[in-house]
Amino acid sequence: MARTKIFVPRETAAISVGADDVAIAIARHAKATGNGIQLVRNGSWGATWLEPLVEVEVDGKRIAYGNVEAADISDLFASGLLEGGEHDKRLGPIDEIPYLISQDRWTFWRCGLVEPLSIDDFCAHQGFNALEQAFESGPDAVIDAVKESGLRGRGGAGFPAGIKWQTVADAPGEQKYVTVNADEGDSGTFSDRILMEGDPLGLIEGMLLAGFAVGASRGYVYLRSEYPLTRSIMTRAIELARETGWLGDDIQGSGFDFDVELHIGAGSYVCGEETAMLESLEGKAGIVRYKPPLPAIEGLFGKPTVVNNVVTIASVPNVINLGANRYASYGVNRSKGTLAFQLAGNIKRGGLVEKAFGVTVRELINDWGGGTASGRPVKAAQVGGPLGAYLTAEQLDTPLDYEAFTEIDAMIGHGGIVVFDDTANMAHQARFAMEFCAIESCGKCTPCRIGSTRGVEVIDRMIADENRNDNYDLLVELCNTMEGASLCAMGGMTPYPVRSVLKYFAEDFASAQGVDQ
Ligand SMILES: Cc1cc2nc3c(=O)[nH]c(=O)nc-3n(C[C@H](O)[C@H](O)[C@H](O)COP(=O)(O)O)c2cc1C
Ligand code: SF4
C-alpha cells in the first residue's frame, strides 16, 4: 500500500519554530498508530509566518496545515490528517494559498515543492534542462540569453549579469572562476538561504551555466558562517551532483569540466563586498581591494572571475527555460524579471514574496505582509539592508524599480524590507547606521573607518541636544565626505539611511533622549 507523503520543512526558519520536533512527533505517532507514512523534509515555500507548514499529499493534492506544533500532532491525526481532514490549523490546498499564488514564483518555484536533496525530484522538475539546452546551443547563446533577459545582479548593485559574463568570457586566460556570493549579511534578508536550503541543485545548475558560458572550470560558493544548516545541505547537494556526473570531469559526456567548492565565511559584513570576498576566499583578511582591476578581469587569484549573488545565478536556468524575451517581459523599465522581496521587522506576515519589479513597497507590506505585527501605523521601512534609506509612509508607493529608487536617494539592494511602526525613534536608527559602519568597516580608508565613529559621536550630541543645529550641519558635511571619498559602498552608502532620517524624521532627535534603543 502506498504510504502517505507528509512534508515538513527542513529549513532554518521553520526549524527555529519547531519543525524538527513536529517531524519527530509525526513519525512517532504514525508508527504508534500503525500508519505507513513517507516523511519528506522539503524546503520552505517562504511563507515564514505559517511555519512550521506541514503538507499531506492526498489524491495528488497537497493539503497544508500552518503553525503546527508537536503538541498538535495527536489531535491532527485524530482529525484525519492523513486524509487532509478538517482542523483549526488546516489551510487548504497549498496551491490555493493566496500569499503564494499571488506571487510570480520563477526563481523560487521549486522551493517548498521538491525534496531538495533528491536528484530525481530535481530532474522531474526541469532540473538540468537548461544546462542540456546550453550544451546544444553553446556558450555564446547562454551569454546572449542572459543579456537579452535584462537580468541584473540581485546582490545589491544591480549590474547587468550578461555584461559581466561577457567581460569574463572575453578576458584572456586559461583559468577562470565562478564565485557565488552567499554572504547575505543585509538586515532582514534571507532569500539566498531559502533558495540554498530549498533548491540547492538549482544554484548548482546556475553555476554550471555560468562556468560553461564564460569558460570556467571551477566555482566557489562563499557562504556565511551563520548558516550551518545551509552548509550541510549545500555540502550534500555538491556531493550528490558529483556522484551523478553533474559535477566533475566531462559532465554527462559533454566534454565540459566543472566542480564546485563551498567556502565558509568569517562572519564579517564587509566580506560580502565582492573584492573583500575574493580576499577572504584566497585565505586573507576580508579587506576591500582597489578597483580597477575589476574582478571580471583580475579576480580570484588574479584570474578572470564572475562574482554573482545566489539569486542572480539561480535565476539563470529559468531565463533559459522560459526564454529571455519572456523573462524580460516581466518587470518595469530597466528592472526586468522578478525579485524575491523579504518582509521582516514589525510585520504581521513575514516571509519571502517573489514578485515582478514594479510592485510597490506598500503593496508588499499591506497585501502580503498584512501590515505591522503591532497593528500600529507604519512609520518607516528600510529597504535594501543597513545601507538603504528609511522610506517614509508616503514613499511606500514608490514602485520597486532600481531607477525609481535612485531618484528618491534609496536603493532596492537585495530586496530586504524592514518595517517600523510609529513607536520607532528614527534618530536611534540613524545612530545605528553609523555604529554598524563603525563596527563592520574593514578599516582600509579613512572616511569610513574614522568618519563612522565620528558620526556616532555627532549623533549622540544631537540626541543630547548639545548644539543640535551646528551638529546637524556637521553631520551633513560628514555624510558628504563619506559618500564622496570612501573606497567602497560600505562607507559610501552609510550616509543614505542617515540622510533620510535627517531629511524626513529630524524631529525624532528632539524626542530620542531616554527612548529605549
Ligand atoms: C559592504 C557590502 C556588503 C555586501 N554584501 C553582499 C552580500 O552579502 N551578498 C551579495 O550578493 N552582495 C553583497 N554586496 C554586493 C557585492 O559587492 C557585489 O556587488 C555582488 O556580489 C555582485 O553580484 P550581483 O551582480 O549578482 O549582485 C555587498 C557590497 C558591499 C559594499
Ligand atoms: S569604505 Fe569602509 S569598508 Fe569600504 S574600503 Fe573603506 S574602510 Fe573598508
Coordinates of N, CA, C and O in Angstrom, one line a residue, residues 4 38 41 54 82 110 121 125 154 216 228 250 271 311 335 363 374-375 398 430 441 445:
T4 N 1.4 7.5 2.8 CA 1.0 8.9 2.6 C 2.2 9.7 2.8 O 3.0 9.6 3.7
Q38 N 5.4 8.5 4.5 CA 6.7 8.8 3.9 C 7.0 10.3 4.3 O 6.3 11.2 3.8
R41 N 11.4 15.9 4.0 CA 11.8 17.1 4.5 C 12.1 18.1 3.3 O 13.2 18.0 2.7
V54 N 3.1 22.2 7.4 CA 3.1 20.8 7.1 C 2.1 20.6 6.0 O 1.0 21.2 5.9
L82 N -4.2 12.4 7.7 CA -3.7 11.6 6.6 C -4.7 11.7 5.4 O -4.3 11.3 4.3
R110 N 10.7 26.0 -7.2 CA 10.9 24.6 -6.7 C 11.0 24.6 -5.2 O 11.0 23.5 -4.6
D121 N 14.0 14.0 -8.0 CA 12.9 15.0 -7.9 C 13.3 16.3 -8.7 O 12.5 16.9 -9.3
H125 N 11.5 18.1 -12.1 CA 11.0 19.4 -12.1 C 12.0 20.3 -12.9 O 12.5 21.3 -12.4
R154 N 21.3 40.6 -8.3 CA 20.4 40.7 -7.2 C 21.1 40.9 -5.8 O 20.4 40.9 -4.8
A216 N 34.9 28.8 -17.4 CA 35.5 28.5 -16.1 C 35.3 27.0 -15.8 O 34.4 26.4 -16.2
P228 N 24.6 27.3 9.4 CA 25.1 25.9 9.5 C 24.2 24.9 8.7 O 24.8 23.9 8.1
D250 N 34.1 16.1 -17.6 CA 33.3 15.6 -18.8 C 31.9 15.4 -18.4 O 31.3 14.3 -18.5
C271 N 32.8 41.3 4.2 CA 33.2 40.1 3.3 C 32.2 39.9 2.2 O 32.5 39.1 1.3
V311 N 20.9 34.6 -5.8 CA 19.7 34.7 -6.6 C 19.9 35.0 -8.1 O 19.2 34.5 -8.9
S335 N 14.3 47.3 -15.0 CA 14.3 46.4 -13.9 C 13.4 45.2 -14.4 O 12.2 45.2 -14.3
E363 N 2.3 47.8 -1.3 CA 1.5 46.6 -1.6 C 2.2 45.4 -0.9 O 1.5 44.5 -0.4
S374 N 2.4 44.8 15.2 CA 1.8 45.5 16.4 C 0.4 46.1 16.1 O -0.3 46.5 17.0
G375 N 0.0 46.1 14.8 CA -1.2 46.7 14.4 C -1.2 48.2 14.4 O -2.2 48.9 14.1
T398 N 6.4 54.1 -3.9 CA 7.4 54.0 -4.9 C 7.4 52.6 -5.5 O 7.6 51.6 -4.8
A430 N 19.3 56.2 12.8 CA 20.5 56.9 12.2 C 21.8 56.6 12.9 O 22.8 56.3 12.3
S441 N 33.3 48.3 9.4 CA 34.3 48.8 8.5 C 35.5 48.0 8.4 O 36.0 47.5 9.4
C445 N 40.0 52.6 4.5 CA 40.0 54.1 4.1 C 39.5 54.9 5.3 O 38.6 54.5 6.0

